[in-house]
């Protein structure tokens, strides 16, 4: 079980971490489209949870697994992938001289101004964003925030995978002839 968790978690994690590198090399901008792309990449990478649980069910357990053991394997894979995600983000932040939050704050304030929000509300929003930027400079706080981006997705995929794969009739193992 540990080997399956490590292998599939690492594969998923490398997909996640490499997305930061690709985005950086492509000069990706901060916008709502990139949030959609980011969560889509998370789902693709976390498909390794499903693949890993199925592999465990079919090869180690002979094609039968209960919900909780399946959920445990899935959560283990998601945890390893999440660790790669957090480390990948920290490497990205270092490589970009920690400029992400400054650009995010600036673009968020500019979006409020462009939307015609009254100046007093923009000033209040800007103060809140600058306070968050100061918190985000703390590596431990930043890592927790980064983890909260991926953990719910990993939890959802692990639970869904366990629910589906507990039925041995769902995608049964192919018999060797």
JSON list of C-alpha atoms in Angstrom, two decimals:
[
{"chain": "A", "resi": 1, "resn": "UNK", "atom": "CA", "xyz": [0.00, 0.00, 0.00]},
{"chain": "A", "resi": 2, "resn": "UNK", "atom": "CA", "xyz": [2.79, 2.45, 0.89]},
{"chain": "A", "resi": 3, "resn": "UNK", "atom": "CA", "xyz": [4.48, 1.93, -2.45]},
{"chain": "A", "resi": 4, "resn": "UNK", "atom": "CA", "xyz": [1.25, 2.60, -4.36]},
{"chain": "A", "resi": 5, "resn": "UNK", "atom": "CA", "xyz": [0.62, 5.74, -2.31]},
{"chain": "A", "resi": 6, "resn": "UNK", "atom": "CA", "xyz": [4.18, 6.97, -2.91]},
{"chain": "A", "resi": 7, "resn": "UNK", "atom": "CA", "xyz": [4.25, 6.19, -6.64]},
{"chain": "A", "resi": 8, "resn": "UNK", "atom": "CA", "xyz": [0.82, 7.57, -7.59]},
{"chain": "A", "resi": 9, "resn": "UNK", "atom": "CA", "xyz": [1.10, 10.51, -5.19]},
{"chain": "A", "resi": 10, "resn": "UNK", "atom": "CA", "xyz": [4.46, 11.42, -6.71]},
{"chain": "A", "resi": 11, "resn": "UNK", "atom": "CA", "xyz": [3.12, 11.19, -10.27]},
{"chain": "A", "resi": 12, "resn": "UNK", "atom": "CA", "xyz": [0.17, 13.42, -9.40]},
{"chain": "A", "resi": 13, "resn": "UNK", "atom": "CA", "xyz": [2.42, 15.77, -7.44]},
{"chain": "A", "resi": 14, "resn": "UNK", "atom": "CA", "xyz": [4.90, 16.13, -10.28]},
{"chain": "A", "resi": 15, "resn": "UNK", "atom": "CA", "xyz": [2.05, 17.04, -12.65]},
{"chain": "A", "resi": 16, "resn": "UNK", "atom": "CA", "xyz": [0.89, 19.68, -10.16]},
{"chain": "A", "resi": 17, "resn": "UNK", "atom": "CA", "xyz": [4.34, 21.10, -9.47]},
{"chain": "A", "resi": 18, "resn": "UNK", "atom": "CA", "xyz": [5.27, 21.17, -13.15]},
{"chain": "A", "resi": 19, "resn": "UNK", "atom": "CA", "xyz": [2.18, 23.28, -13.88]},
{"chain": "A", "resi": 20, "resn": "UNK", "atom": "CA", "xyz": [3.81, 26.12, -11.93]},
{"chain": "A", "resi": 21, "resn": "UNK", "atom": "CA", "xyz": [6.94, 25.83, -14.06]},
{"chain": "A", "resi": 22, "resn": "UNK", "atom": "CA", "xyz": [4.94, 25.79, -17.30]},
{"chain": "A", "resi": 23, "resn": "UNK", "atom": "CA", "xyz": [2.86, 28.78, -16.19]},
{"chain": "A", "resi": 24, "resn": "UNK", "atom": "CA", "xyz": [5.96, 30.71, -15.22]},
{"chain": "A", "resi": 25, "resn": "UNK", "atom": "CA", "xyz": [7.73, 29.93, -18.50]},
{"chain": "A", "resi": 26, "resn": "UNK", "atom": "CA", "xyz": [4.64, 30.91, -20.49]},
{"chain": "A", "resi": 27, "resn": "UNK", "atom": "CA", "xyz": [4.30, 34.15, -18.55]},
{"chain": "A", "resi": 28, "resn": "UNK", "atom": "CA", "xyz": [0.80, 33.38, -17.30]},
{"chain": "A", "resi": 29, "resn": "UNK", "atom": "CA", "xyz": [-1.15, 36.36, -16.03]},
{"chain": "A", "resi": 30, "resn": "UNK", "atom": "CA", "xyz": [-3.36, 36.49, -12.96]},
{"chain": "A", "resi": 31, "resn": "UNK", "atom": "CA", "xyz": [-7.01, 36.24, -13.99]},
{"chain": "A", "resi": 32, "resn": "UNK", "atom": "CA", "xyz": [-10.15, 34.17, -13.52]},
{"chain": "A", "resi": 33, "resn": "UNK", "atom": "CA", "xyz": [-9.32, 31.98, -16.54]},
{"chain": "A", "resi": 34, "resn": "UNK", "atom": "CA", "xyz": [-6.12, 30.79, -14.86]},
{"chain": "A", "resi": 35, "resn": "UNK", "atom": "CA", "xyz": [-8.09, 29.79, -11.76]},
{"chain": "A", "resi": 36, "resn": "UNK", "atom": "CA", "xyz": [-10.25, 27.52, -13.94]},
{"chain": "A", "resi": 37, "resn": "UNK", "atom": "CA", "xyz": [-7.15, 26.13, -15.65]},
{"chain": "A", "resi": 38, "resn": "UNK", "atom": "CA", "xyz": [-5.47, 25.61, -12.28]},
{"chain": "A", "resi": 39, "resn": "UNK", "atom": "CA", "xyz": [-8.34, 23.61, -10.81]},
{"chain": "A", "resi": 40, "resn": "UNK", "atom": "CA", "xyz": [-8.62, 21.61, -14.04]},
{"chain": "A", "resi": 41, "resn": "UNK", "atom": "CA", "xyz": [-4.94, 20.69, -13.73]},
{"chain": "A", "resi": 42, "resn": "UNK", "atom": "CA", "xyz": [-5.58, 19.68, -10.11]},
{"chain": "A", "resi": 43, "resn": "UNK", "atom": "CA", "xyz": [-8.36, 17.32, -11.23]},
{"chain": "A", "resi": 44, "resn": "UNK", "atom": "CA", "xyz": [-6.20, 15.81, -13.95]},
{"chain": "A", "resi": 45, "resn": "UNK", "atom": "CA", "xyz": [-3.27, 15.32, -11.56]},
{"chain": "A", "resi": 46, "resn": "UNK", "atom": "CA", "xyz": [-5.49, 13.95, -8.81]},
{"chain": "A", "resi": 47, "resn": "UNK", "atom": "CA", "xyz": [-6.91, 11.38, -11.21]},
{"chain": "A", "resi": 48, "resn": "UNK", "atom": "CA", "xyz": [-3.86, 9.46, -9.97]},
{"chain": "A", "resi": 49, "resn": "UNK", "atom": "CA", "xyz": [-5.87, 8.95, -6.77]},
{"chain": "A", "resi": 50, "resn": "UNK", "atom": "CA", "xyz": [-8.44, 6.93, -8.72]},
{"chain": "A", "resi": 51, "resn": "UNK", "atom": "CA", "xyz": [-5.77, 5.06, -10.67]},
{"chain": "A", "resi": 52, "resn": "UNK", "atom": "CA", "xyz": [-3.82, 4.24, -7.51]},
{"chain": "A", "resi": 53, "resn": "UNK", "atom": "CA", "xyz": [-6.86, 3.02, -5.57]},
{"chain": "A", "resi": 54, "resn": "UNK", "atom": "CA", "xyz": [-7.91, 0.87, -8.52]},
{"chain": "A", "resi": 55, "resn": "UNK", "atom": "CA", "xyz": [-4.39, -0.55, -8.80]},
{"chain": "A", "resi": 56, "resn": "UNK", "atom": "CA", "xyz": [-4.40, -1.38, -5.07]},
{"chain": "A", "resi": 57, "resn": "UNK", "atom": "CA", "xyz": [-7.86, -2.98, -5.30]},
{"chain": "A", "resi": 58, "resn": "UNK", "atom": "CA", "xyz": [-7.04, -5.04, -8.39]},
{"chain": "A", "resi": 59, "resn": "UNK", "atom": "CA", "xyz": [-3.44, -6.13, -7.77]},
{"chain": "A", "resi": 60, "resn": "UNK", "atom": "CA", "xyz": [-3.08, -6.30, -4.00]},
{"chain": "A", "resi": 61, "resn": "UNK", "atom": "CA", "xyz": [-6.60, -7.10, -2.83]},
{"chain": "A", "resi": 62, "resn": "UNK", "atom": "CA", "xyz": [-7.75, -9.32, -5.68]},
{"chain": "A", "resi": 63, "resn": "UNK", "atom": "CA", "xyz": [-10.40, -6.97, -7.06]},
{"chain": "A", "resi": 64, "resn": "UNK", "atom": "CA", "xyz": [-12.32, -6.23, -3.85]},
{"chain": "A", "resi": 65, "resn": "UNK", "atom": "CA", "xyz": [-11.95, -3.26, -1.50]},
{"chain": "A", "resi": 66, "resn": "UNK", "atom": "CA", "xyz": [-14.15, -1.72, 1.17]},
{"chain": "A", "resi": 67, "resn": "UNK", "atom": "CA", "xyz": [-14.89, 2.00, 1.28]},
{"chain": "A", "resi": 68, "resn": "UNK", "atom": "CA", "xyz": [-12.64, 3.01, 4.21]},
{"chain": "A", "resi": 69, "resn": "UNK", "atom": "CA", "xyz": [-9.49, 1.22, 3.04]},
{"chain": "A", "resi": 70, "resn": "UNK", "atom": "CA", "xyz": [-10.06, 2.70, -0.44]},
{"chain": "A", "resi": 71, "resn": "UNK", "atom": "CA", "xyz": [-10.55, 6.15, 1.07]},
{"chain": "A", "resi": 72, "resn": "UNK", "atom": "CA", "xyz": [-7.37, 5.71, 3.12]},
{"chain": "A", "resi": 73, "resn": "UNK", "atom": "CA", "xyz": [-5.28, 4.86, 0.07]},
{"chain": "A", "resi": 74, "resn": "UNK", "atom": "CA", "xyz": [-6.88, 7.72, -1.86]},
{"chain": "A", "resi": 75, "resn": "UNK", "atom": "CA", "xyz": [-6.24, 10.23, 0.91]},
{"chain": "A", "resi": 76, "resn": "UNK", "atom": "CA", "xyz": [-2.64, 9.02, 1.18]},
{"chain": "A", "resi": 77, "resn": "UNK", "atom": "CA", "xyz": [-2.09, 9.59, -2.54]},
{"chain": "A", "resi": 78, "resn": "UNK", "atom": "CA", "xyz": [-3.78, 12.99, -2.33]},
{"chain": "A", "resi": 79, "resn": "UNK", "atom": "CA", "xyz": [-1.59, 13.94, 0.67]},
{"chain": "A", "resi": 80, "resn": "UNK", "atom": "CA", "xyz": [1.62, 13.09, -1.19]},
{"chain": "A", "resi": 81, "resn": "UNK", "atom": "CA", "xyz": [0.45, 15.02, -4.26]},
{"chain": "A", "resi": 82, "resn": "UNK", "atom": "CA", "xyz": [-0.53, 17.96, -2.03]},
{"chain": "A", "resi": 83, "resn": "UNK", "atom": "CA", "xyz": [2.94, 17.99, -0.49]},
{"chain": "A", "resi": 84, "resn": "UNK", "atom": "CA", "xyz": [4.44, 18.28, -3.98]},
{"chain": "A", "resi": 85, "resn": "UNK", "atom": "CA", "xyz": [1.95, 21.07, -4.75]},
{"chain": "A", "resi": 86, "resn": "UNK", "atom": "CA", "xyz": [3.00, 23.09, -1.70]},
{"chain": "A", "resi": 87, "resn": "UNK", "atom": "CA", "xyz": [6.71, 22.54, -2.33]},
{"chain": "A", "resi": 88, "resn": "UNK", "atom": "CA", "xyz": [6.25, 23.37, -6.02]},
{"chain": "A", "resi": 89, "resn": "UNK", "atom": "CA", "xyz": [4.50, 26.62, -5.10]},
{"chain": "A", "resi": 90, "resn": "UNK", "atom": "CA", "xyz": [7.28, 27.56, -2.71]},
{"chain": "A", "resi": 91, "resn": "UNK", "atom": "CA", "xyz": [9.87, 26.93, -5.44]},
{"chain": "A", "resi": 92, "resn": "UNK", "atom": "CA", "xyz": [7.80, 29.01, -7.86]},
{"chain": "A", "resi": 93, "resn": "UNK", "atom": "CA", "xyz": [7.55, 31.82, -5.33]},
{"chain": "A", "resi": 94, "resn": "UNK", "atom": "CA", "xyz": [11.31, 31.77, -4.78]},
{"chain": "A", "resi": 95, "resn": "UNK", "atom": "CA", "xyz": [12.03, 31.66, -8.53]},
{"chain": "A", "resi": 96, "resn": "UNK", "atom": "CA", "xyz": [9.78, 34.67, -9.15]},
{"chain": "A", "resi": 97, "resn": "UNK", "atom": "CA", "xyz": [11.20, 36.68, -6.23]},
{"chain": "A", "resi": 98, "resn": "UNK", "atom": "CA", "xyz": [7.90, 36.31, -4.33]},
{"chain": "A", "resi": 99, "resn": "UNK", "atom": "CA", "xyz": [6.21, 38.69, -6.77]},
{"chain": "A", "resi": 100, "resn": "UNK", "atom": "CA", "xyz": [2.92, 36.77, -7.05]},
{"chain": "A", "resi": 101, "resn": "UNK", "atom": "CA", "xyz": [1.13, 38.37, -4.13]},
{"chain": "A", "resi": 102, "resn": "UNK", "atom": "CA", "xyz": [2.16, 41.90, -5.11]},
{"chain": "A", "resi": 103, "resn": "UNK", "atom": "CA", "xyz": [0.77, 41.31, -8.64]},
{"chain": "A", "resi": 104, "resn": "UNK", "atom": "CA", "xyz": [-2.37, 39.65, -7.22]},
{"chain": "A", "resi": 105, "resn": "UNK", "atom": "CA", "xyz": [-3.06, 42.56, -4.85]},
{"chain": "A", "resi": 106, "resn": "UNK", "atom": "CA", "xyz": [-2.46, 45.12, -7.58]},
{"chain": "A", "resi": 107, "resn": "UNK", "atom": "CA", "xyz": [-4.71, 43.34, -10.09]},
{"chain": "A", "resi": 108, "resn": "UNK", "atom": "CA", "xyz": [-7.47, 42.87, -7.50]},
{"chain": "A", "resi": 109, "resn": "UNK", "atom": "CA", "xyz": [-7.44, 46.56, -6.61]},
{"chain": "A", "resi": 110, "resn": "UNK", "atom": "CA", "xyz": [-7.36, 47.54, -10.28]},
{"chain": "A", "resi": 111, "resn": "UNK", "atom": "CA", "xyz": [-10.35, 45.27, -10.97]},
{"chain": "A", "resi": 112, "resn": "UNK", "atom": "CA", "xyz": [-12.35, 46.99, -8.21]},
{"chain": "A", "resi": 113, "resn": "UNK", "atom": "CA", "xyz": [-11.46, 50.39, -9.62]},
{"chain": "A", "resi": 114, "resn": "UNK", "atom": "CA", "xyz": [-12.34, 49.32, -13.16]},
{"chain": "A", "resi": 115, "resn": "UNK", "atom": "CA", "xyz": [-15.72, 48.03, -11.93]},
{"chain": "A", "resi": 116, "resn": "UNK", "atom": "CA", "xyz": [-16.54, 51.54, -10.72]},
{"chain": "A", "resi": 117, "resn": "UNK", "atom": "CA", "xyz": [-16.56, 50.70, -7.02]},
{"chain": "A", "resi": 118, "resn": "UNK", "atom": "CA", "xyz": [-16.64, 53.87, -4.89]},
{"chain": "A", "resi": 119, "resn": "UNK", "atom": "CA", "xyz": [-13.22, 55.14, -3.80]},
{"chain": "A", "resi": 120, "resn": "UNK", "atom": "CA", "xyz": [-13.93, 54.58, -0.09]},
{"chain": "A", "resi": 121, "resn": "UNK", "atom": "CA", "xyz": [-14.71, 50.91, -0.70]},
{"chain": "A", "resi": 122, "resn": "UNK", "atom": "CA", "xyz": [-11.63, 50.53, -2.90]},
{"chain": "A", "resi": 123, "resn": "UNK", "atom": "CA", "xyz": [-9.47, 52.07, -0.15]},
{"chain": "A", "resi": 124, "resn": "UNK", "atom": "CA", "xyz": [-10.93, 49.68, 2.45]},
{"chain": "A", "resi": 125, "resn": "UNK", "atom": "CA", "xyz": [-10.43, 46.72, 0.10]},
{"chain": "A", "resi": 126, "resn": "UNK", "atom": "CA", "xyz": [-6.85, 47.84, -0.64]},
{"chain": "A", "resi": 127, "resn": "UNK", "atom": "CA", "xyz": [-6.06, 48.00, 3.09]},
{"chain": "A", "resi": 128, "resn": "UNK", "atom": "CA", "xyz": [-7.45, 44.48, 3.60]},
{"chain": "A", "resi": 129, "resn": "UNK", "atom": "CA", "xyz": [-5.47, 43.16, 0.63]},
{"chain": "A", "resi": 130, "resn": "UNK", "atom": "CA", "xyz": [-2.26, 44.76, 1.86]},
{"chain": "A", "resi": 131, "resn": "UNK", "atom": "CA", "xyz": [-2.79, 43.20, 5.30]},
{"chain": "A", "resi": 132, "resn": "UNK", "atom": "CA", "xyz": [-3.28, 39.81, 3.63]},
{"chain": "A", "resi": 133, "resn": "UNK", "atom": "CA", "xyz": [-0.12, 40.41, 1.57]},
{"chain": "A", "resi": 134, "resn": "UNK", "atom": "CA", "xyz": [1.82, 40.99, 4.80]},
{"chain": "A", "resi": 135, "resn": "UNK", "atom": "CA", "xyz": [0.46, 37.71, 6.24]},
{"chain": "A", "resi": 136, "resn": "UNK", "atom": "CA", "xyz": [1.27, 35.87, 3.01]},
{"chain": "A", "resi": 137, "resn": "UNK", "atom": "CA", "xyz": [4.93, 36.83, 3.38]},
{"chain": "A", "resi": 138, "resn": "UNK", "atom": "CA", "xyz": [5.11, 34.37, 6.31]},
{"chain": "A", "resi": 139, "resn": "UNK", "atom": "CA", "xyz": [6.13, 30.99, 4.75]},
{"chain": "A", "resi": 140, "resn": "UNK", "atom": "CA", "xyz": [4.12, 28.90, 7.21]},
{"chain": "A", "resi": 141, "resn": "UNK", "atom": "CA", "xyz": [0.96, 30.93, 6.58]},
{"chain": "A", "resi": 142, "resn": "UNK", "atom": "CA", "xyz": [1.56, 30.76, 2.83]},
{"chain": "A", "resi": 143, "resn": "UNK", "atom": "CA", "xyz": [2.00, 26.98, 2.94]},
{"chain": "A", "resi": 144, "resn": "UNK", "atom": "CA", "xyz": [-1.26, 26.54, 4.86]},
{"chain": "A", "resi": 145, "resn": "UNK", "atom": "CA", "xyz": [-3.10, 28.74, 2.36]},
{"chain": "A", "resi": 146, "resn": "UNK", "atom": "CA", "xyz": [-1.57, 26.78, -0.53]},
{"chain": "A", "resi": 147, "resn": "UNK", "atom": "CA", "xyz": [-2.59, 23.51, 1.08]},
{"chain": "A", "resi": 148, "resn": "UNK", "atom": "CA", "xyz": [-6.17, 24.72, 1.46]},
{"chain": "A", "resi": 149, "resn": "UNK", "atom": "CA", "xyz": [-6.34, 25.21, -2.31]},
{"chain": "A", "resi": 150, "resn": "UNK", "atom": "CA", "xyz": [-5.69, 21.56, -3.12]},
{"chain": "A", "resi": 151, "resn": "UNK", "atom": "CA", "xyz": [-6.80, 19.63, -0.02]},
{"chain": "A", "resi": 152, "resn": "UNK", "atom": "CA", "xyz": [-10.56, 19.92, -0.66]},
{"chain": "A", "resi": 153, "resn": "UNK", "atom": "CA", "xyz": [-10.08, 18.72, -4.24]},
{"chain": "A", "resi": 154, "resn": "UNK", "atom": "CA", "xyz": [-7.96, 15.79, -3.07]},
{"chain": "A", "resi": 155, "resn": "UNK", "atom": "CA", "xyz": [-10.53, 14.90, -0.40]},
{"chain": "A", "resi": 156, "resn": "UNK", "atom": "CA", "xyz": [-13.37, 15.00, -2.93]},
{"chain": "A", "resi": 157, "resn": "UNK", "atom": "CA", "xyz": [-11.50, 12.84, -5.45]},
{"chain": "A", "resi": 158, "resn": "UNK", "atom": "CA", "xyz": [-10.47, 10.33, -2.76]},
{"chain": "A", "resi": 159, "resn": "UNK", "atom": "CA", "xyz": [-14.03, 9.96, -1.44]},
{"chain": "A", "resi": 160, "resn": "UNK", "atom": "CA", "xyz": [-15.51, 9.70, -4.94]},
{"chain": "A", "resi": 161, "resn": "UNK", "atom": "CA", "xyz": [-12.88, 7.13, -5.95]},
{"chain": "A", "resi": 162, "resn": "UNK", "atom": "CA", "xyz": [-13.54, 5.06, -2.82]},
{"chain": "A", "resi": 163, "resn": "UNK", "atom": "CA", "xyz": [-17.29, 5.18, -3.39]},
{"chain": "A", "resi": 164, "resn": "UNK", "atom": "CA", "xyz": [-16.96, 4.03, -6.98]},
{"chain": "A", "resi": 165, "resn": "UNK", "atom": "CA", "xyz": [-14.22, 1.44, -6.56]},
{"chain": "A", "resi": 166, "resn": "UNK", "atom": "CA", "xyz": [-15.74, -0.29, -3.52]},
{"chain": "A", "resi": 167, "resn": "UNK", "atom": "CA", "xyz": [-18.03, -1.96, -6.02]},
{"chain": "A", "resi": 168, "resn": "UNK", "atom": "CA", "xyz": [-16.01, -4.75, -7.54]},
{"chain": "A", "resi": 169, "resn": "UNK", "atom": "CA", "xyz": [-18.30, -4.66, -10.58]},
{"chain": "A", "resi": 170, "resn": "UNK", "atom": "CA", "xyz": [-17.15, -1.08, -11.34]},
{"chain": "A", "resi": 171, "resn": "UNK", "atom": "CA", "xyz": [-14.25, -1.32, -13.76]},
{"chain": "A", "resi": 172, "resn": "UNK", "atom": "CA", "xyz": [-13.34, -4.88, -12.73]},
{"chain": "A", "resi": 173, "resn": "UNK", "atom": "CA", "xyz": [-9.81, -6.15, -13.09]},
{"chain": "A", "resi": 174, "resn": "UNK", "atom": "CA", "xyz": [-9.18, -7.87, -16.40]},
{"chain": "A", "resi": 175, "resn": "UNK", "atom": "CA", "xyz": [-8.64, -11.59, -16.06]},
{"chain": "A", "resi": 176, "resn": "UNK", "atom": "CA", "xyz": [-5.29, -12.87, -17.33]},
{"chain": "A", "resi": 177, "resn": "UNK", "atom": "CA", "xyz": [-5.72, -15.48, -20.05]}
]
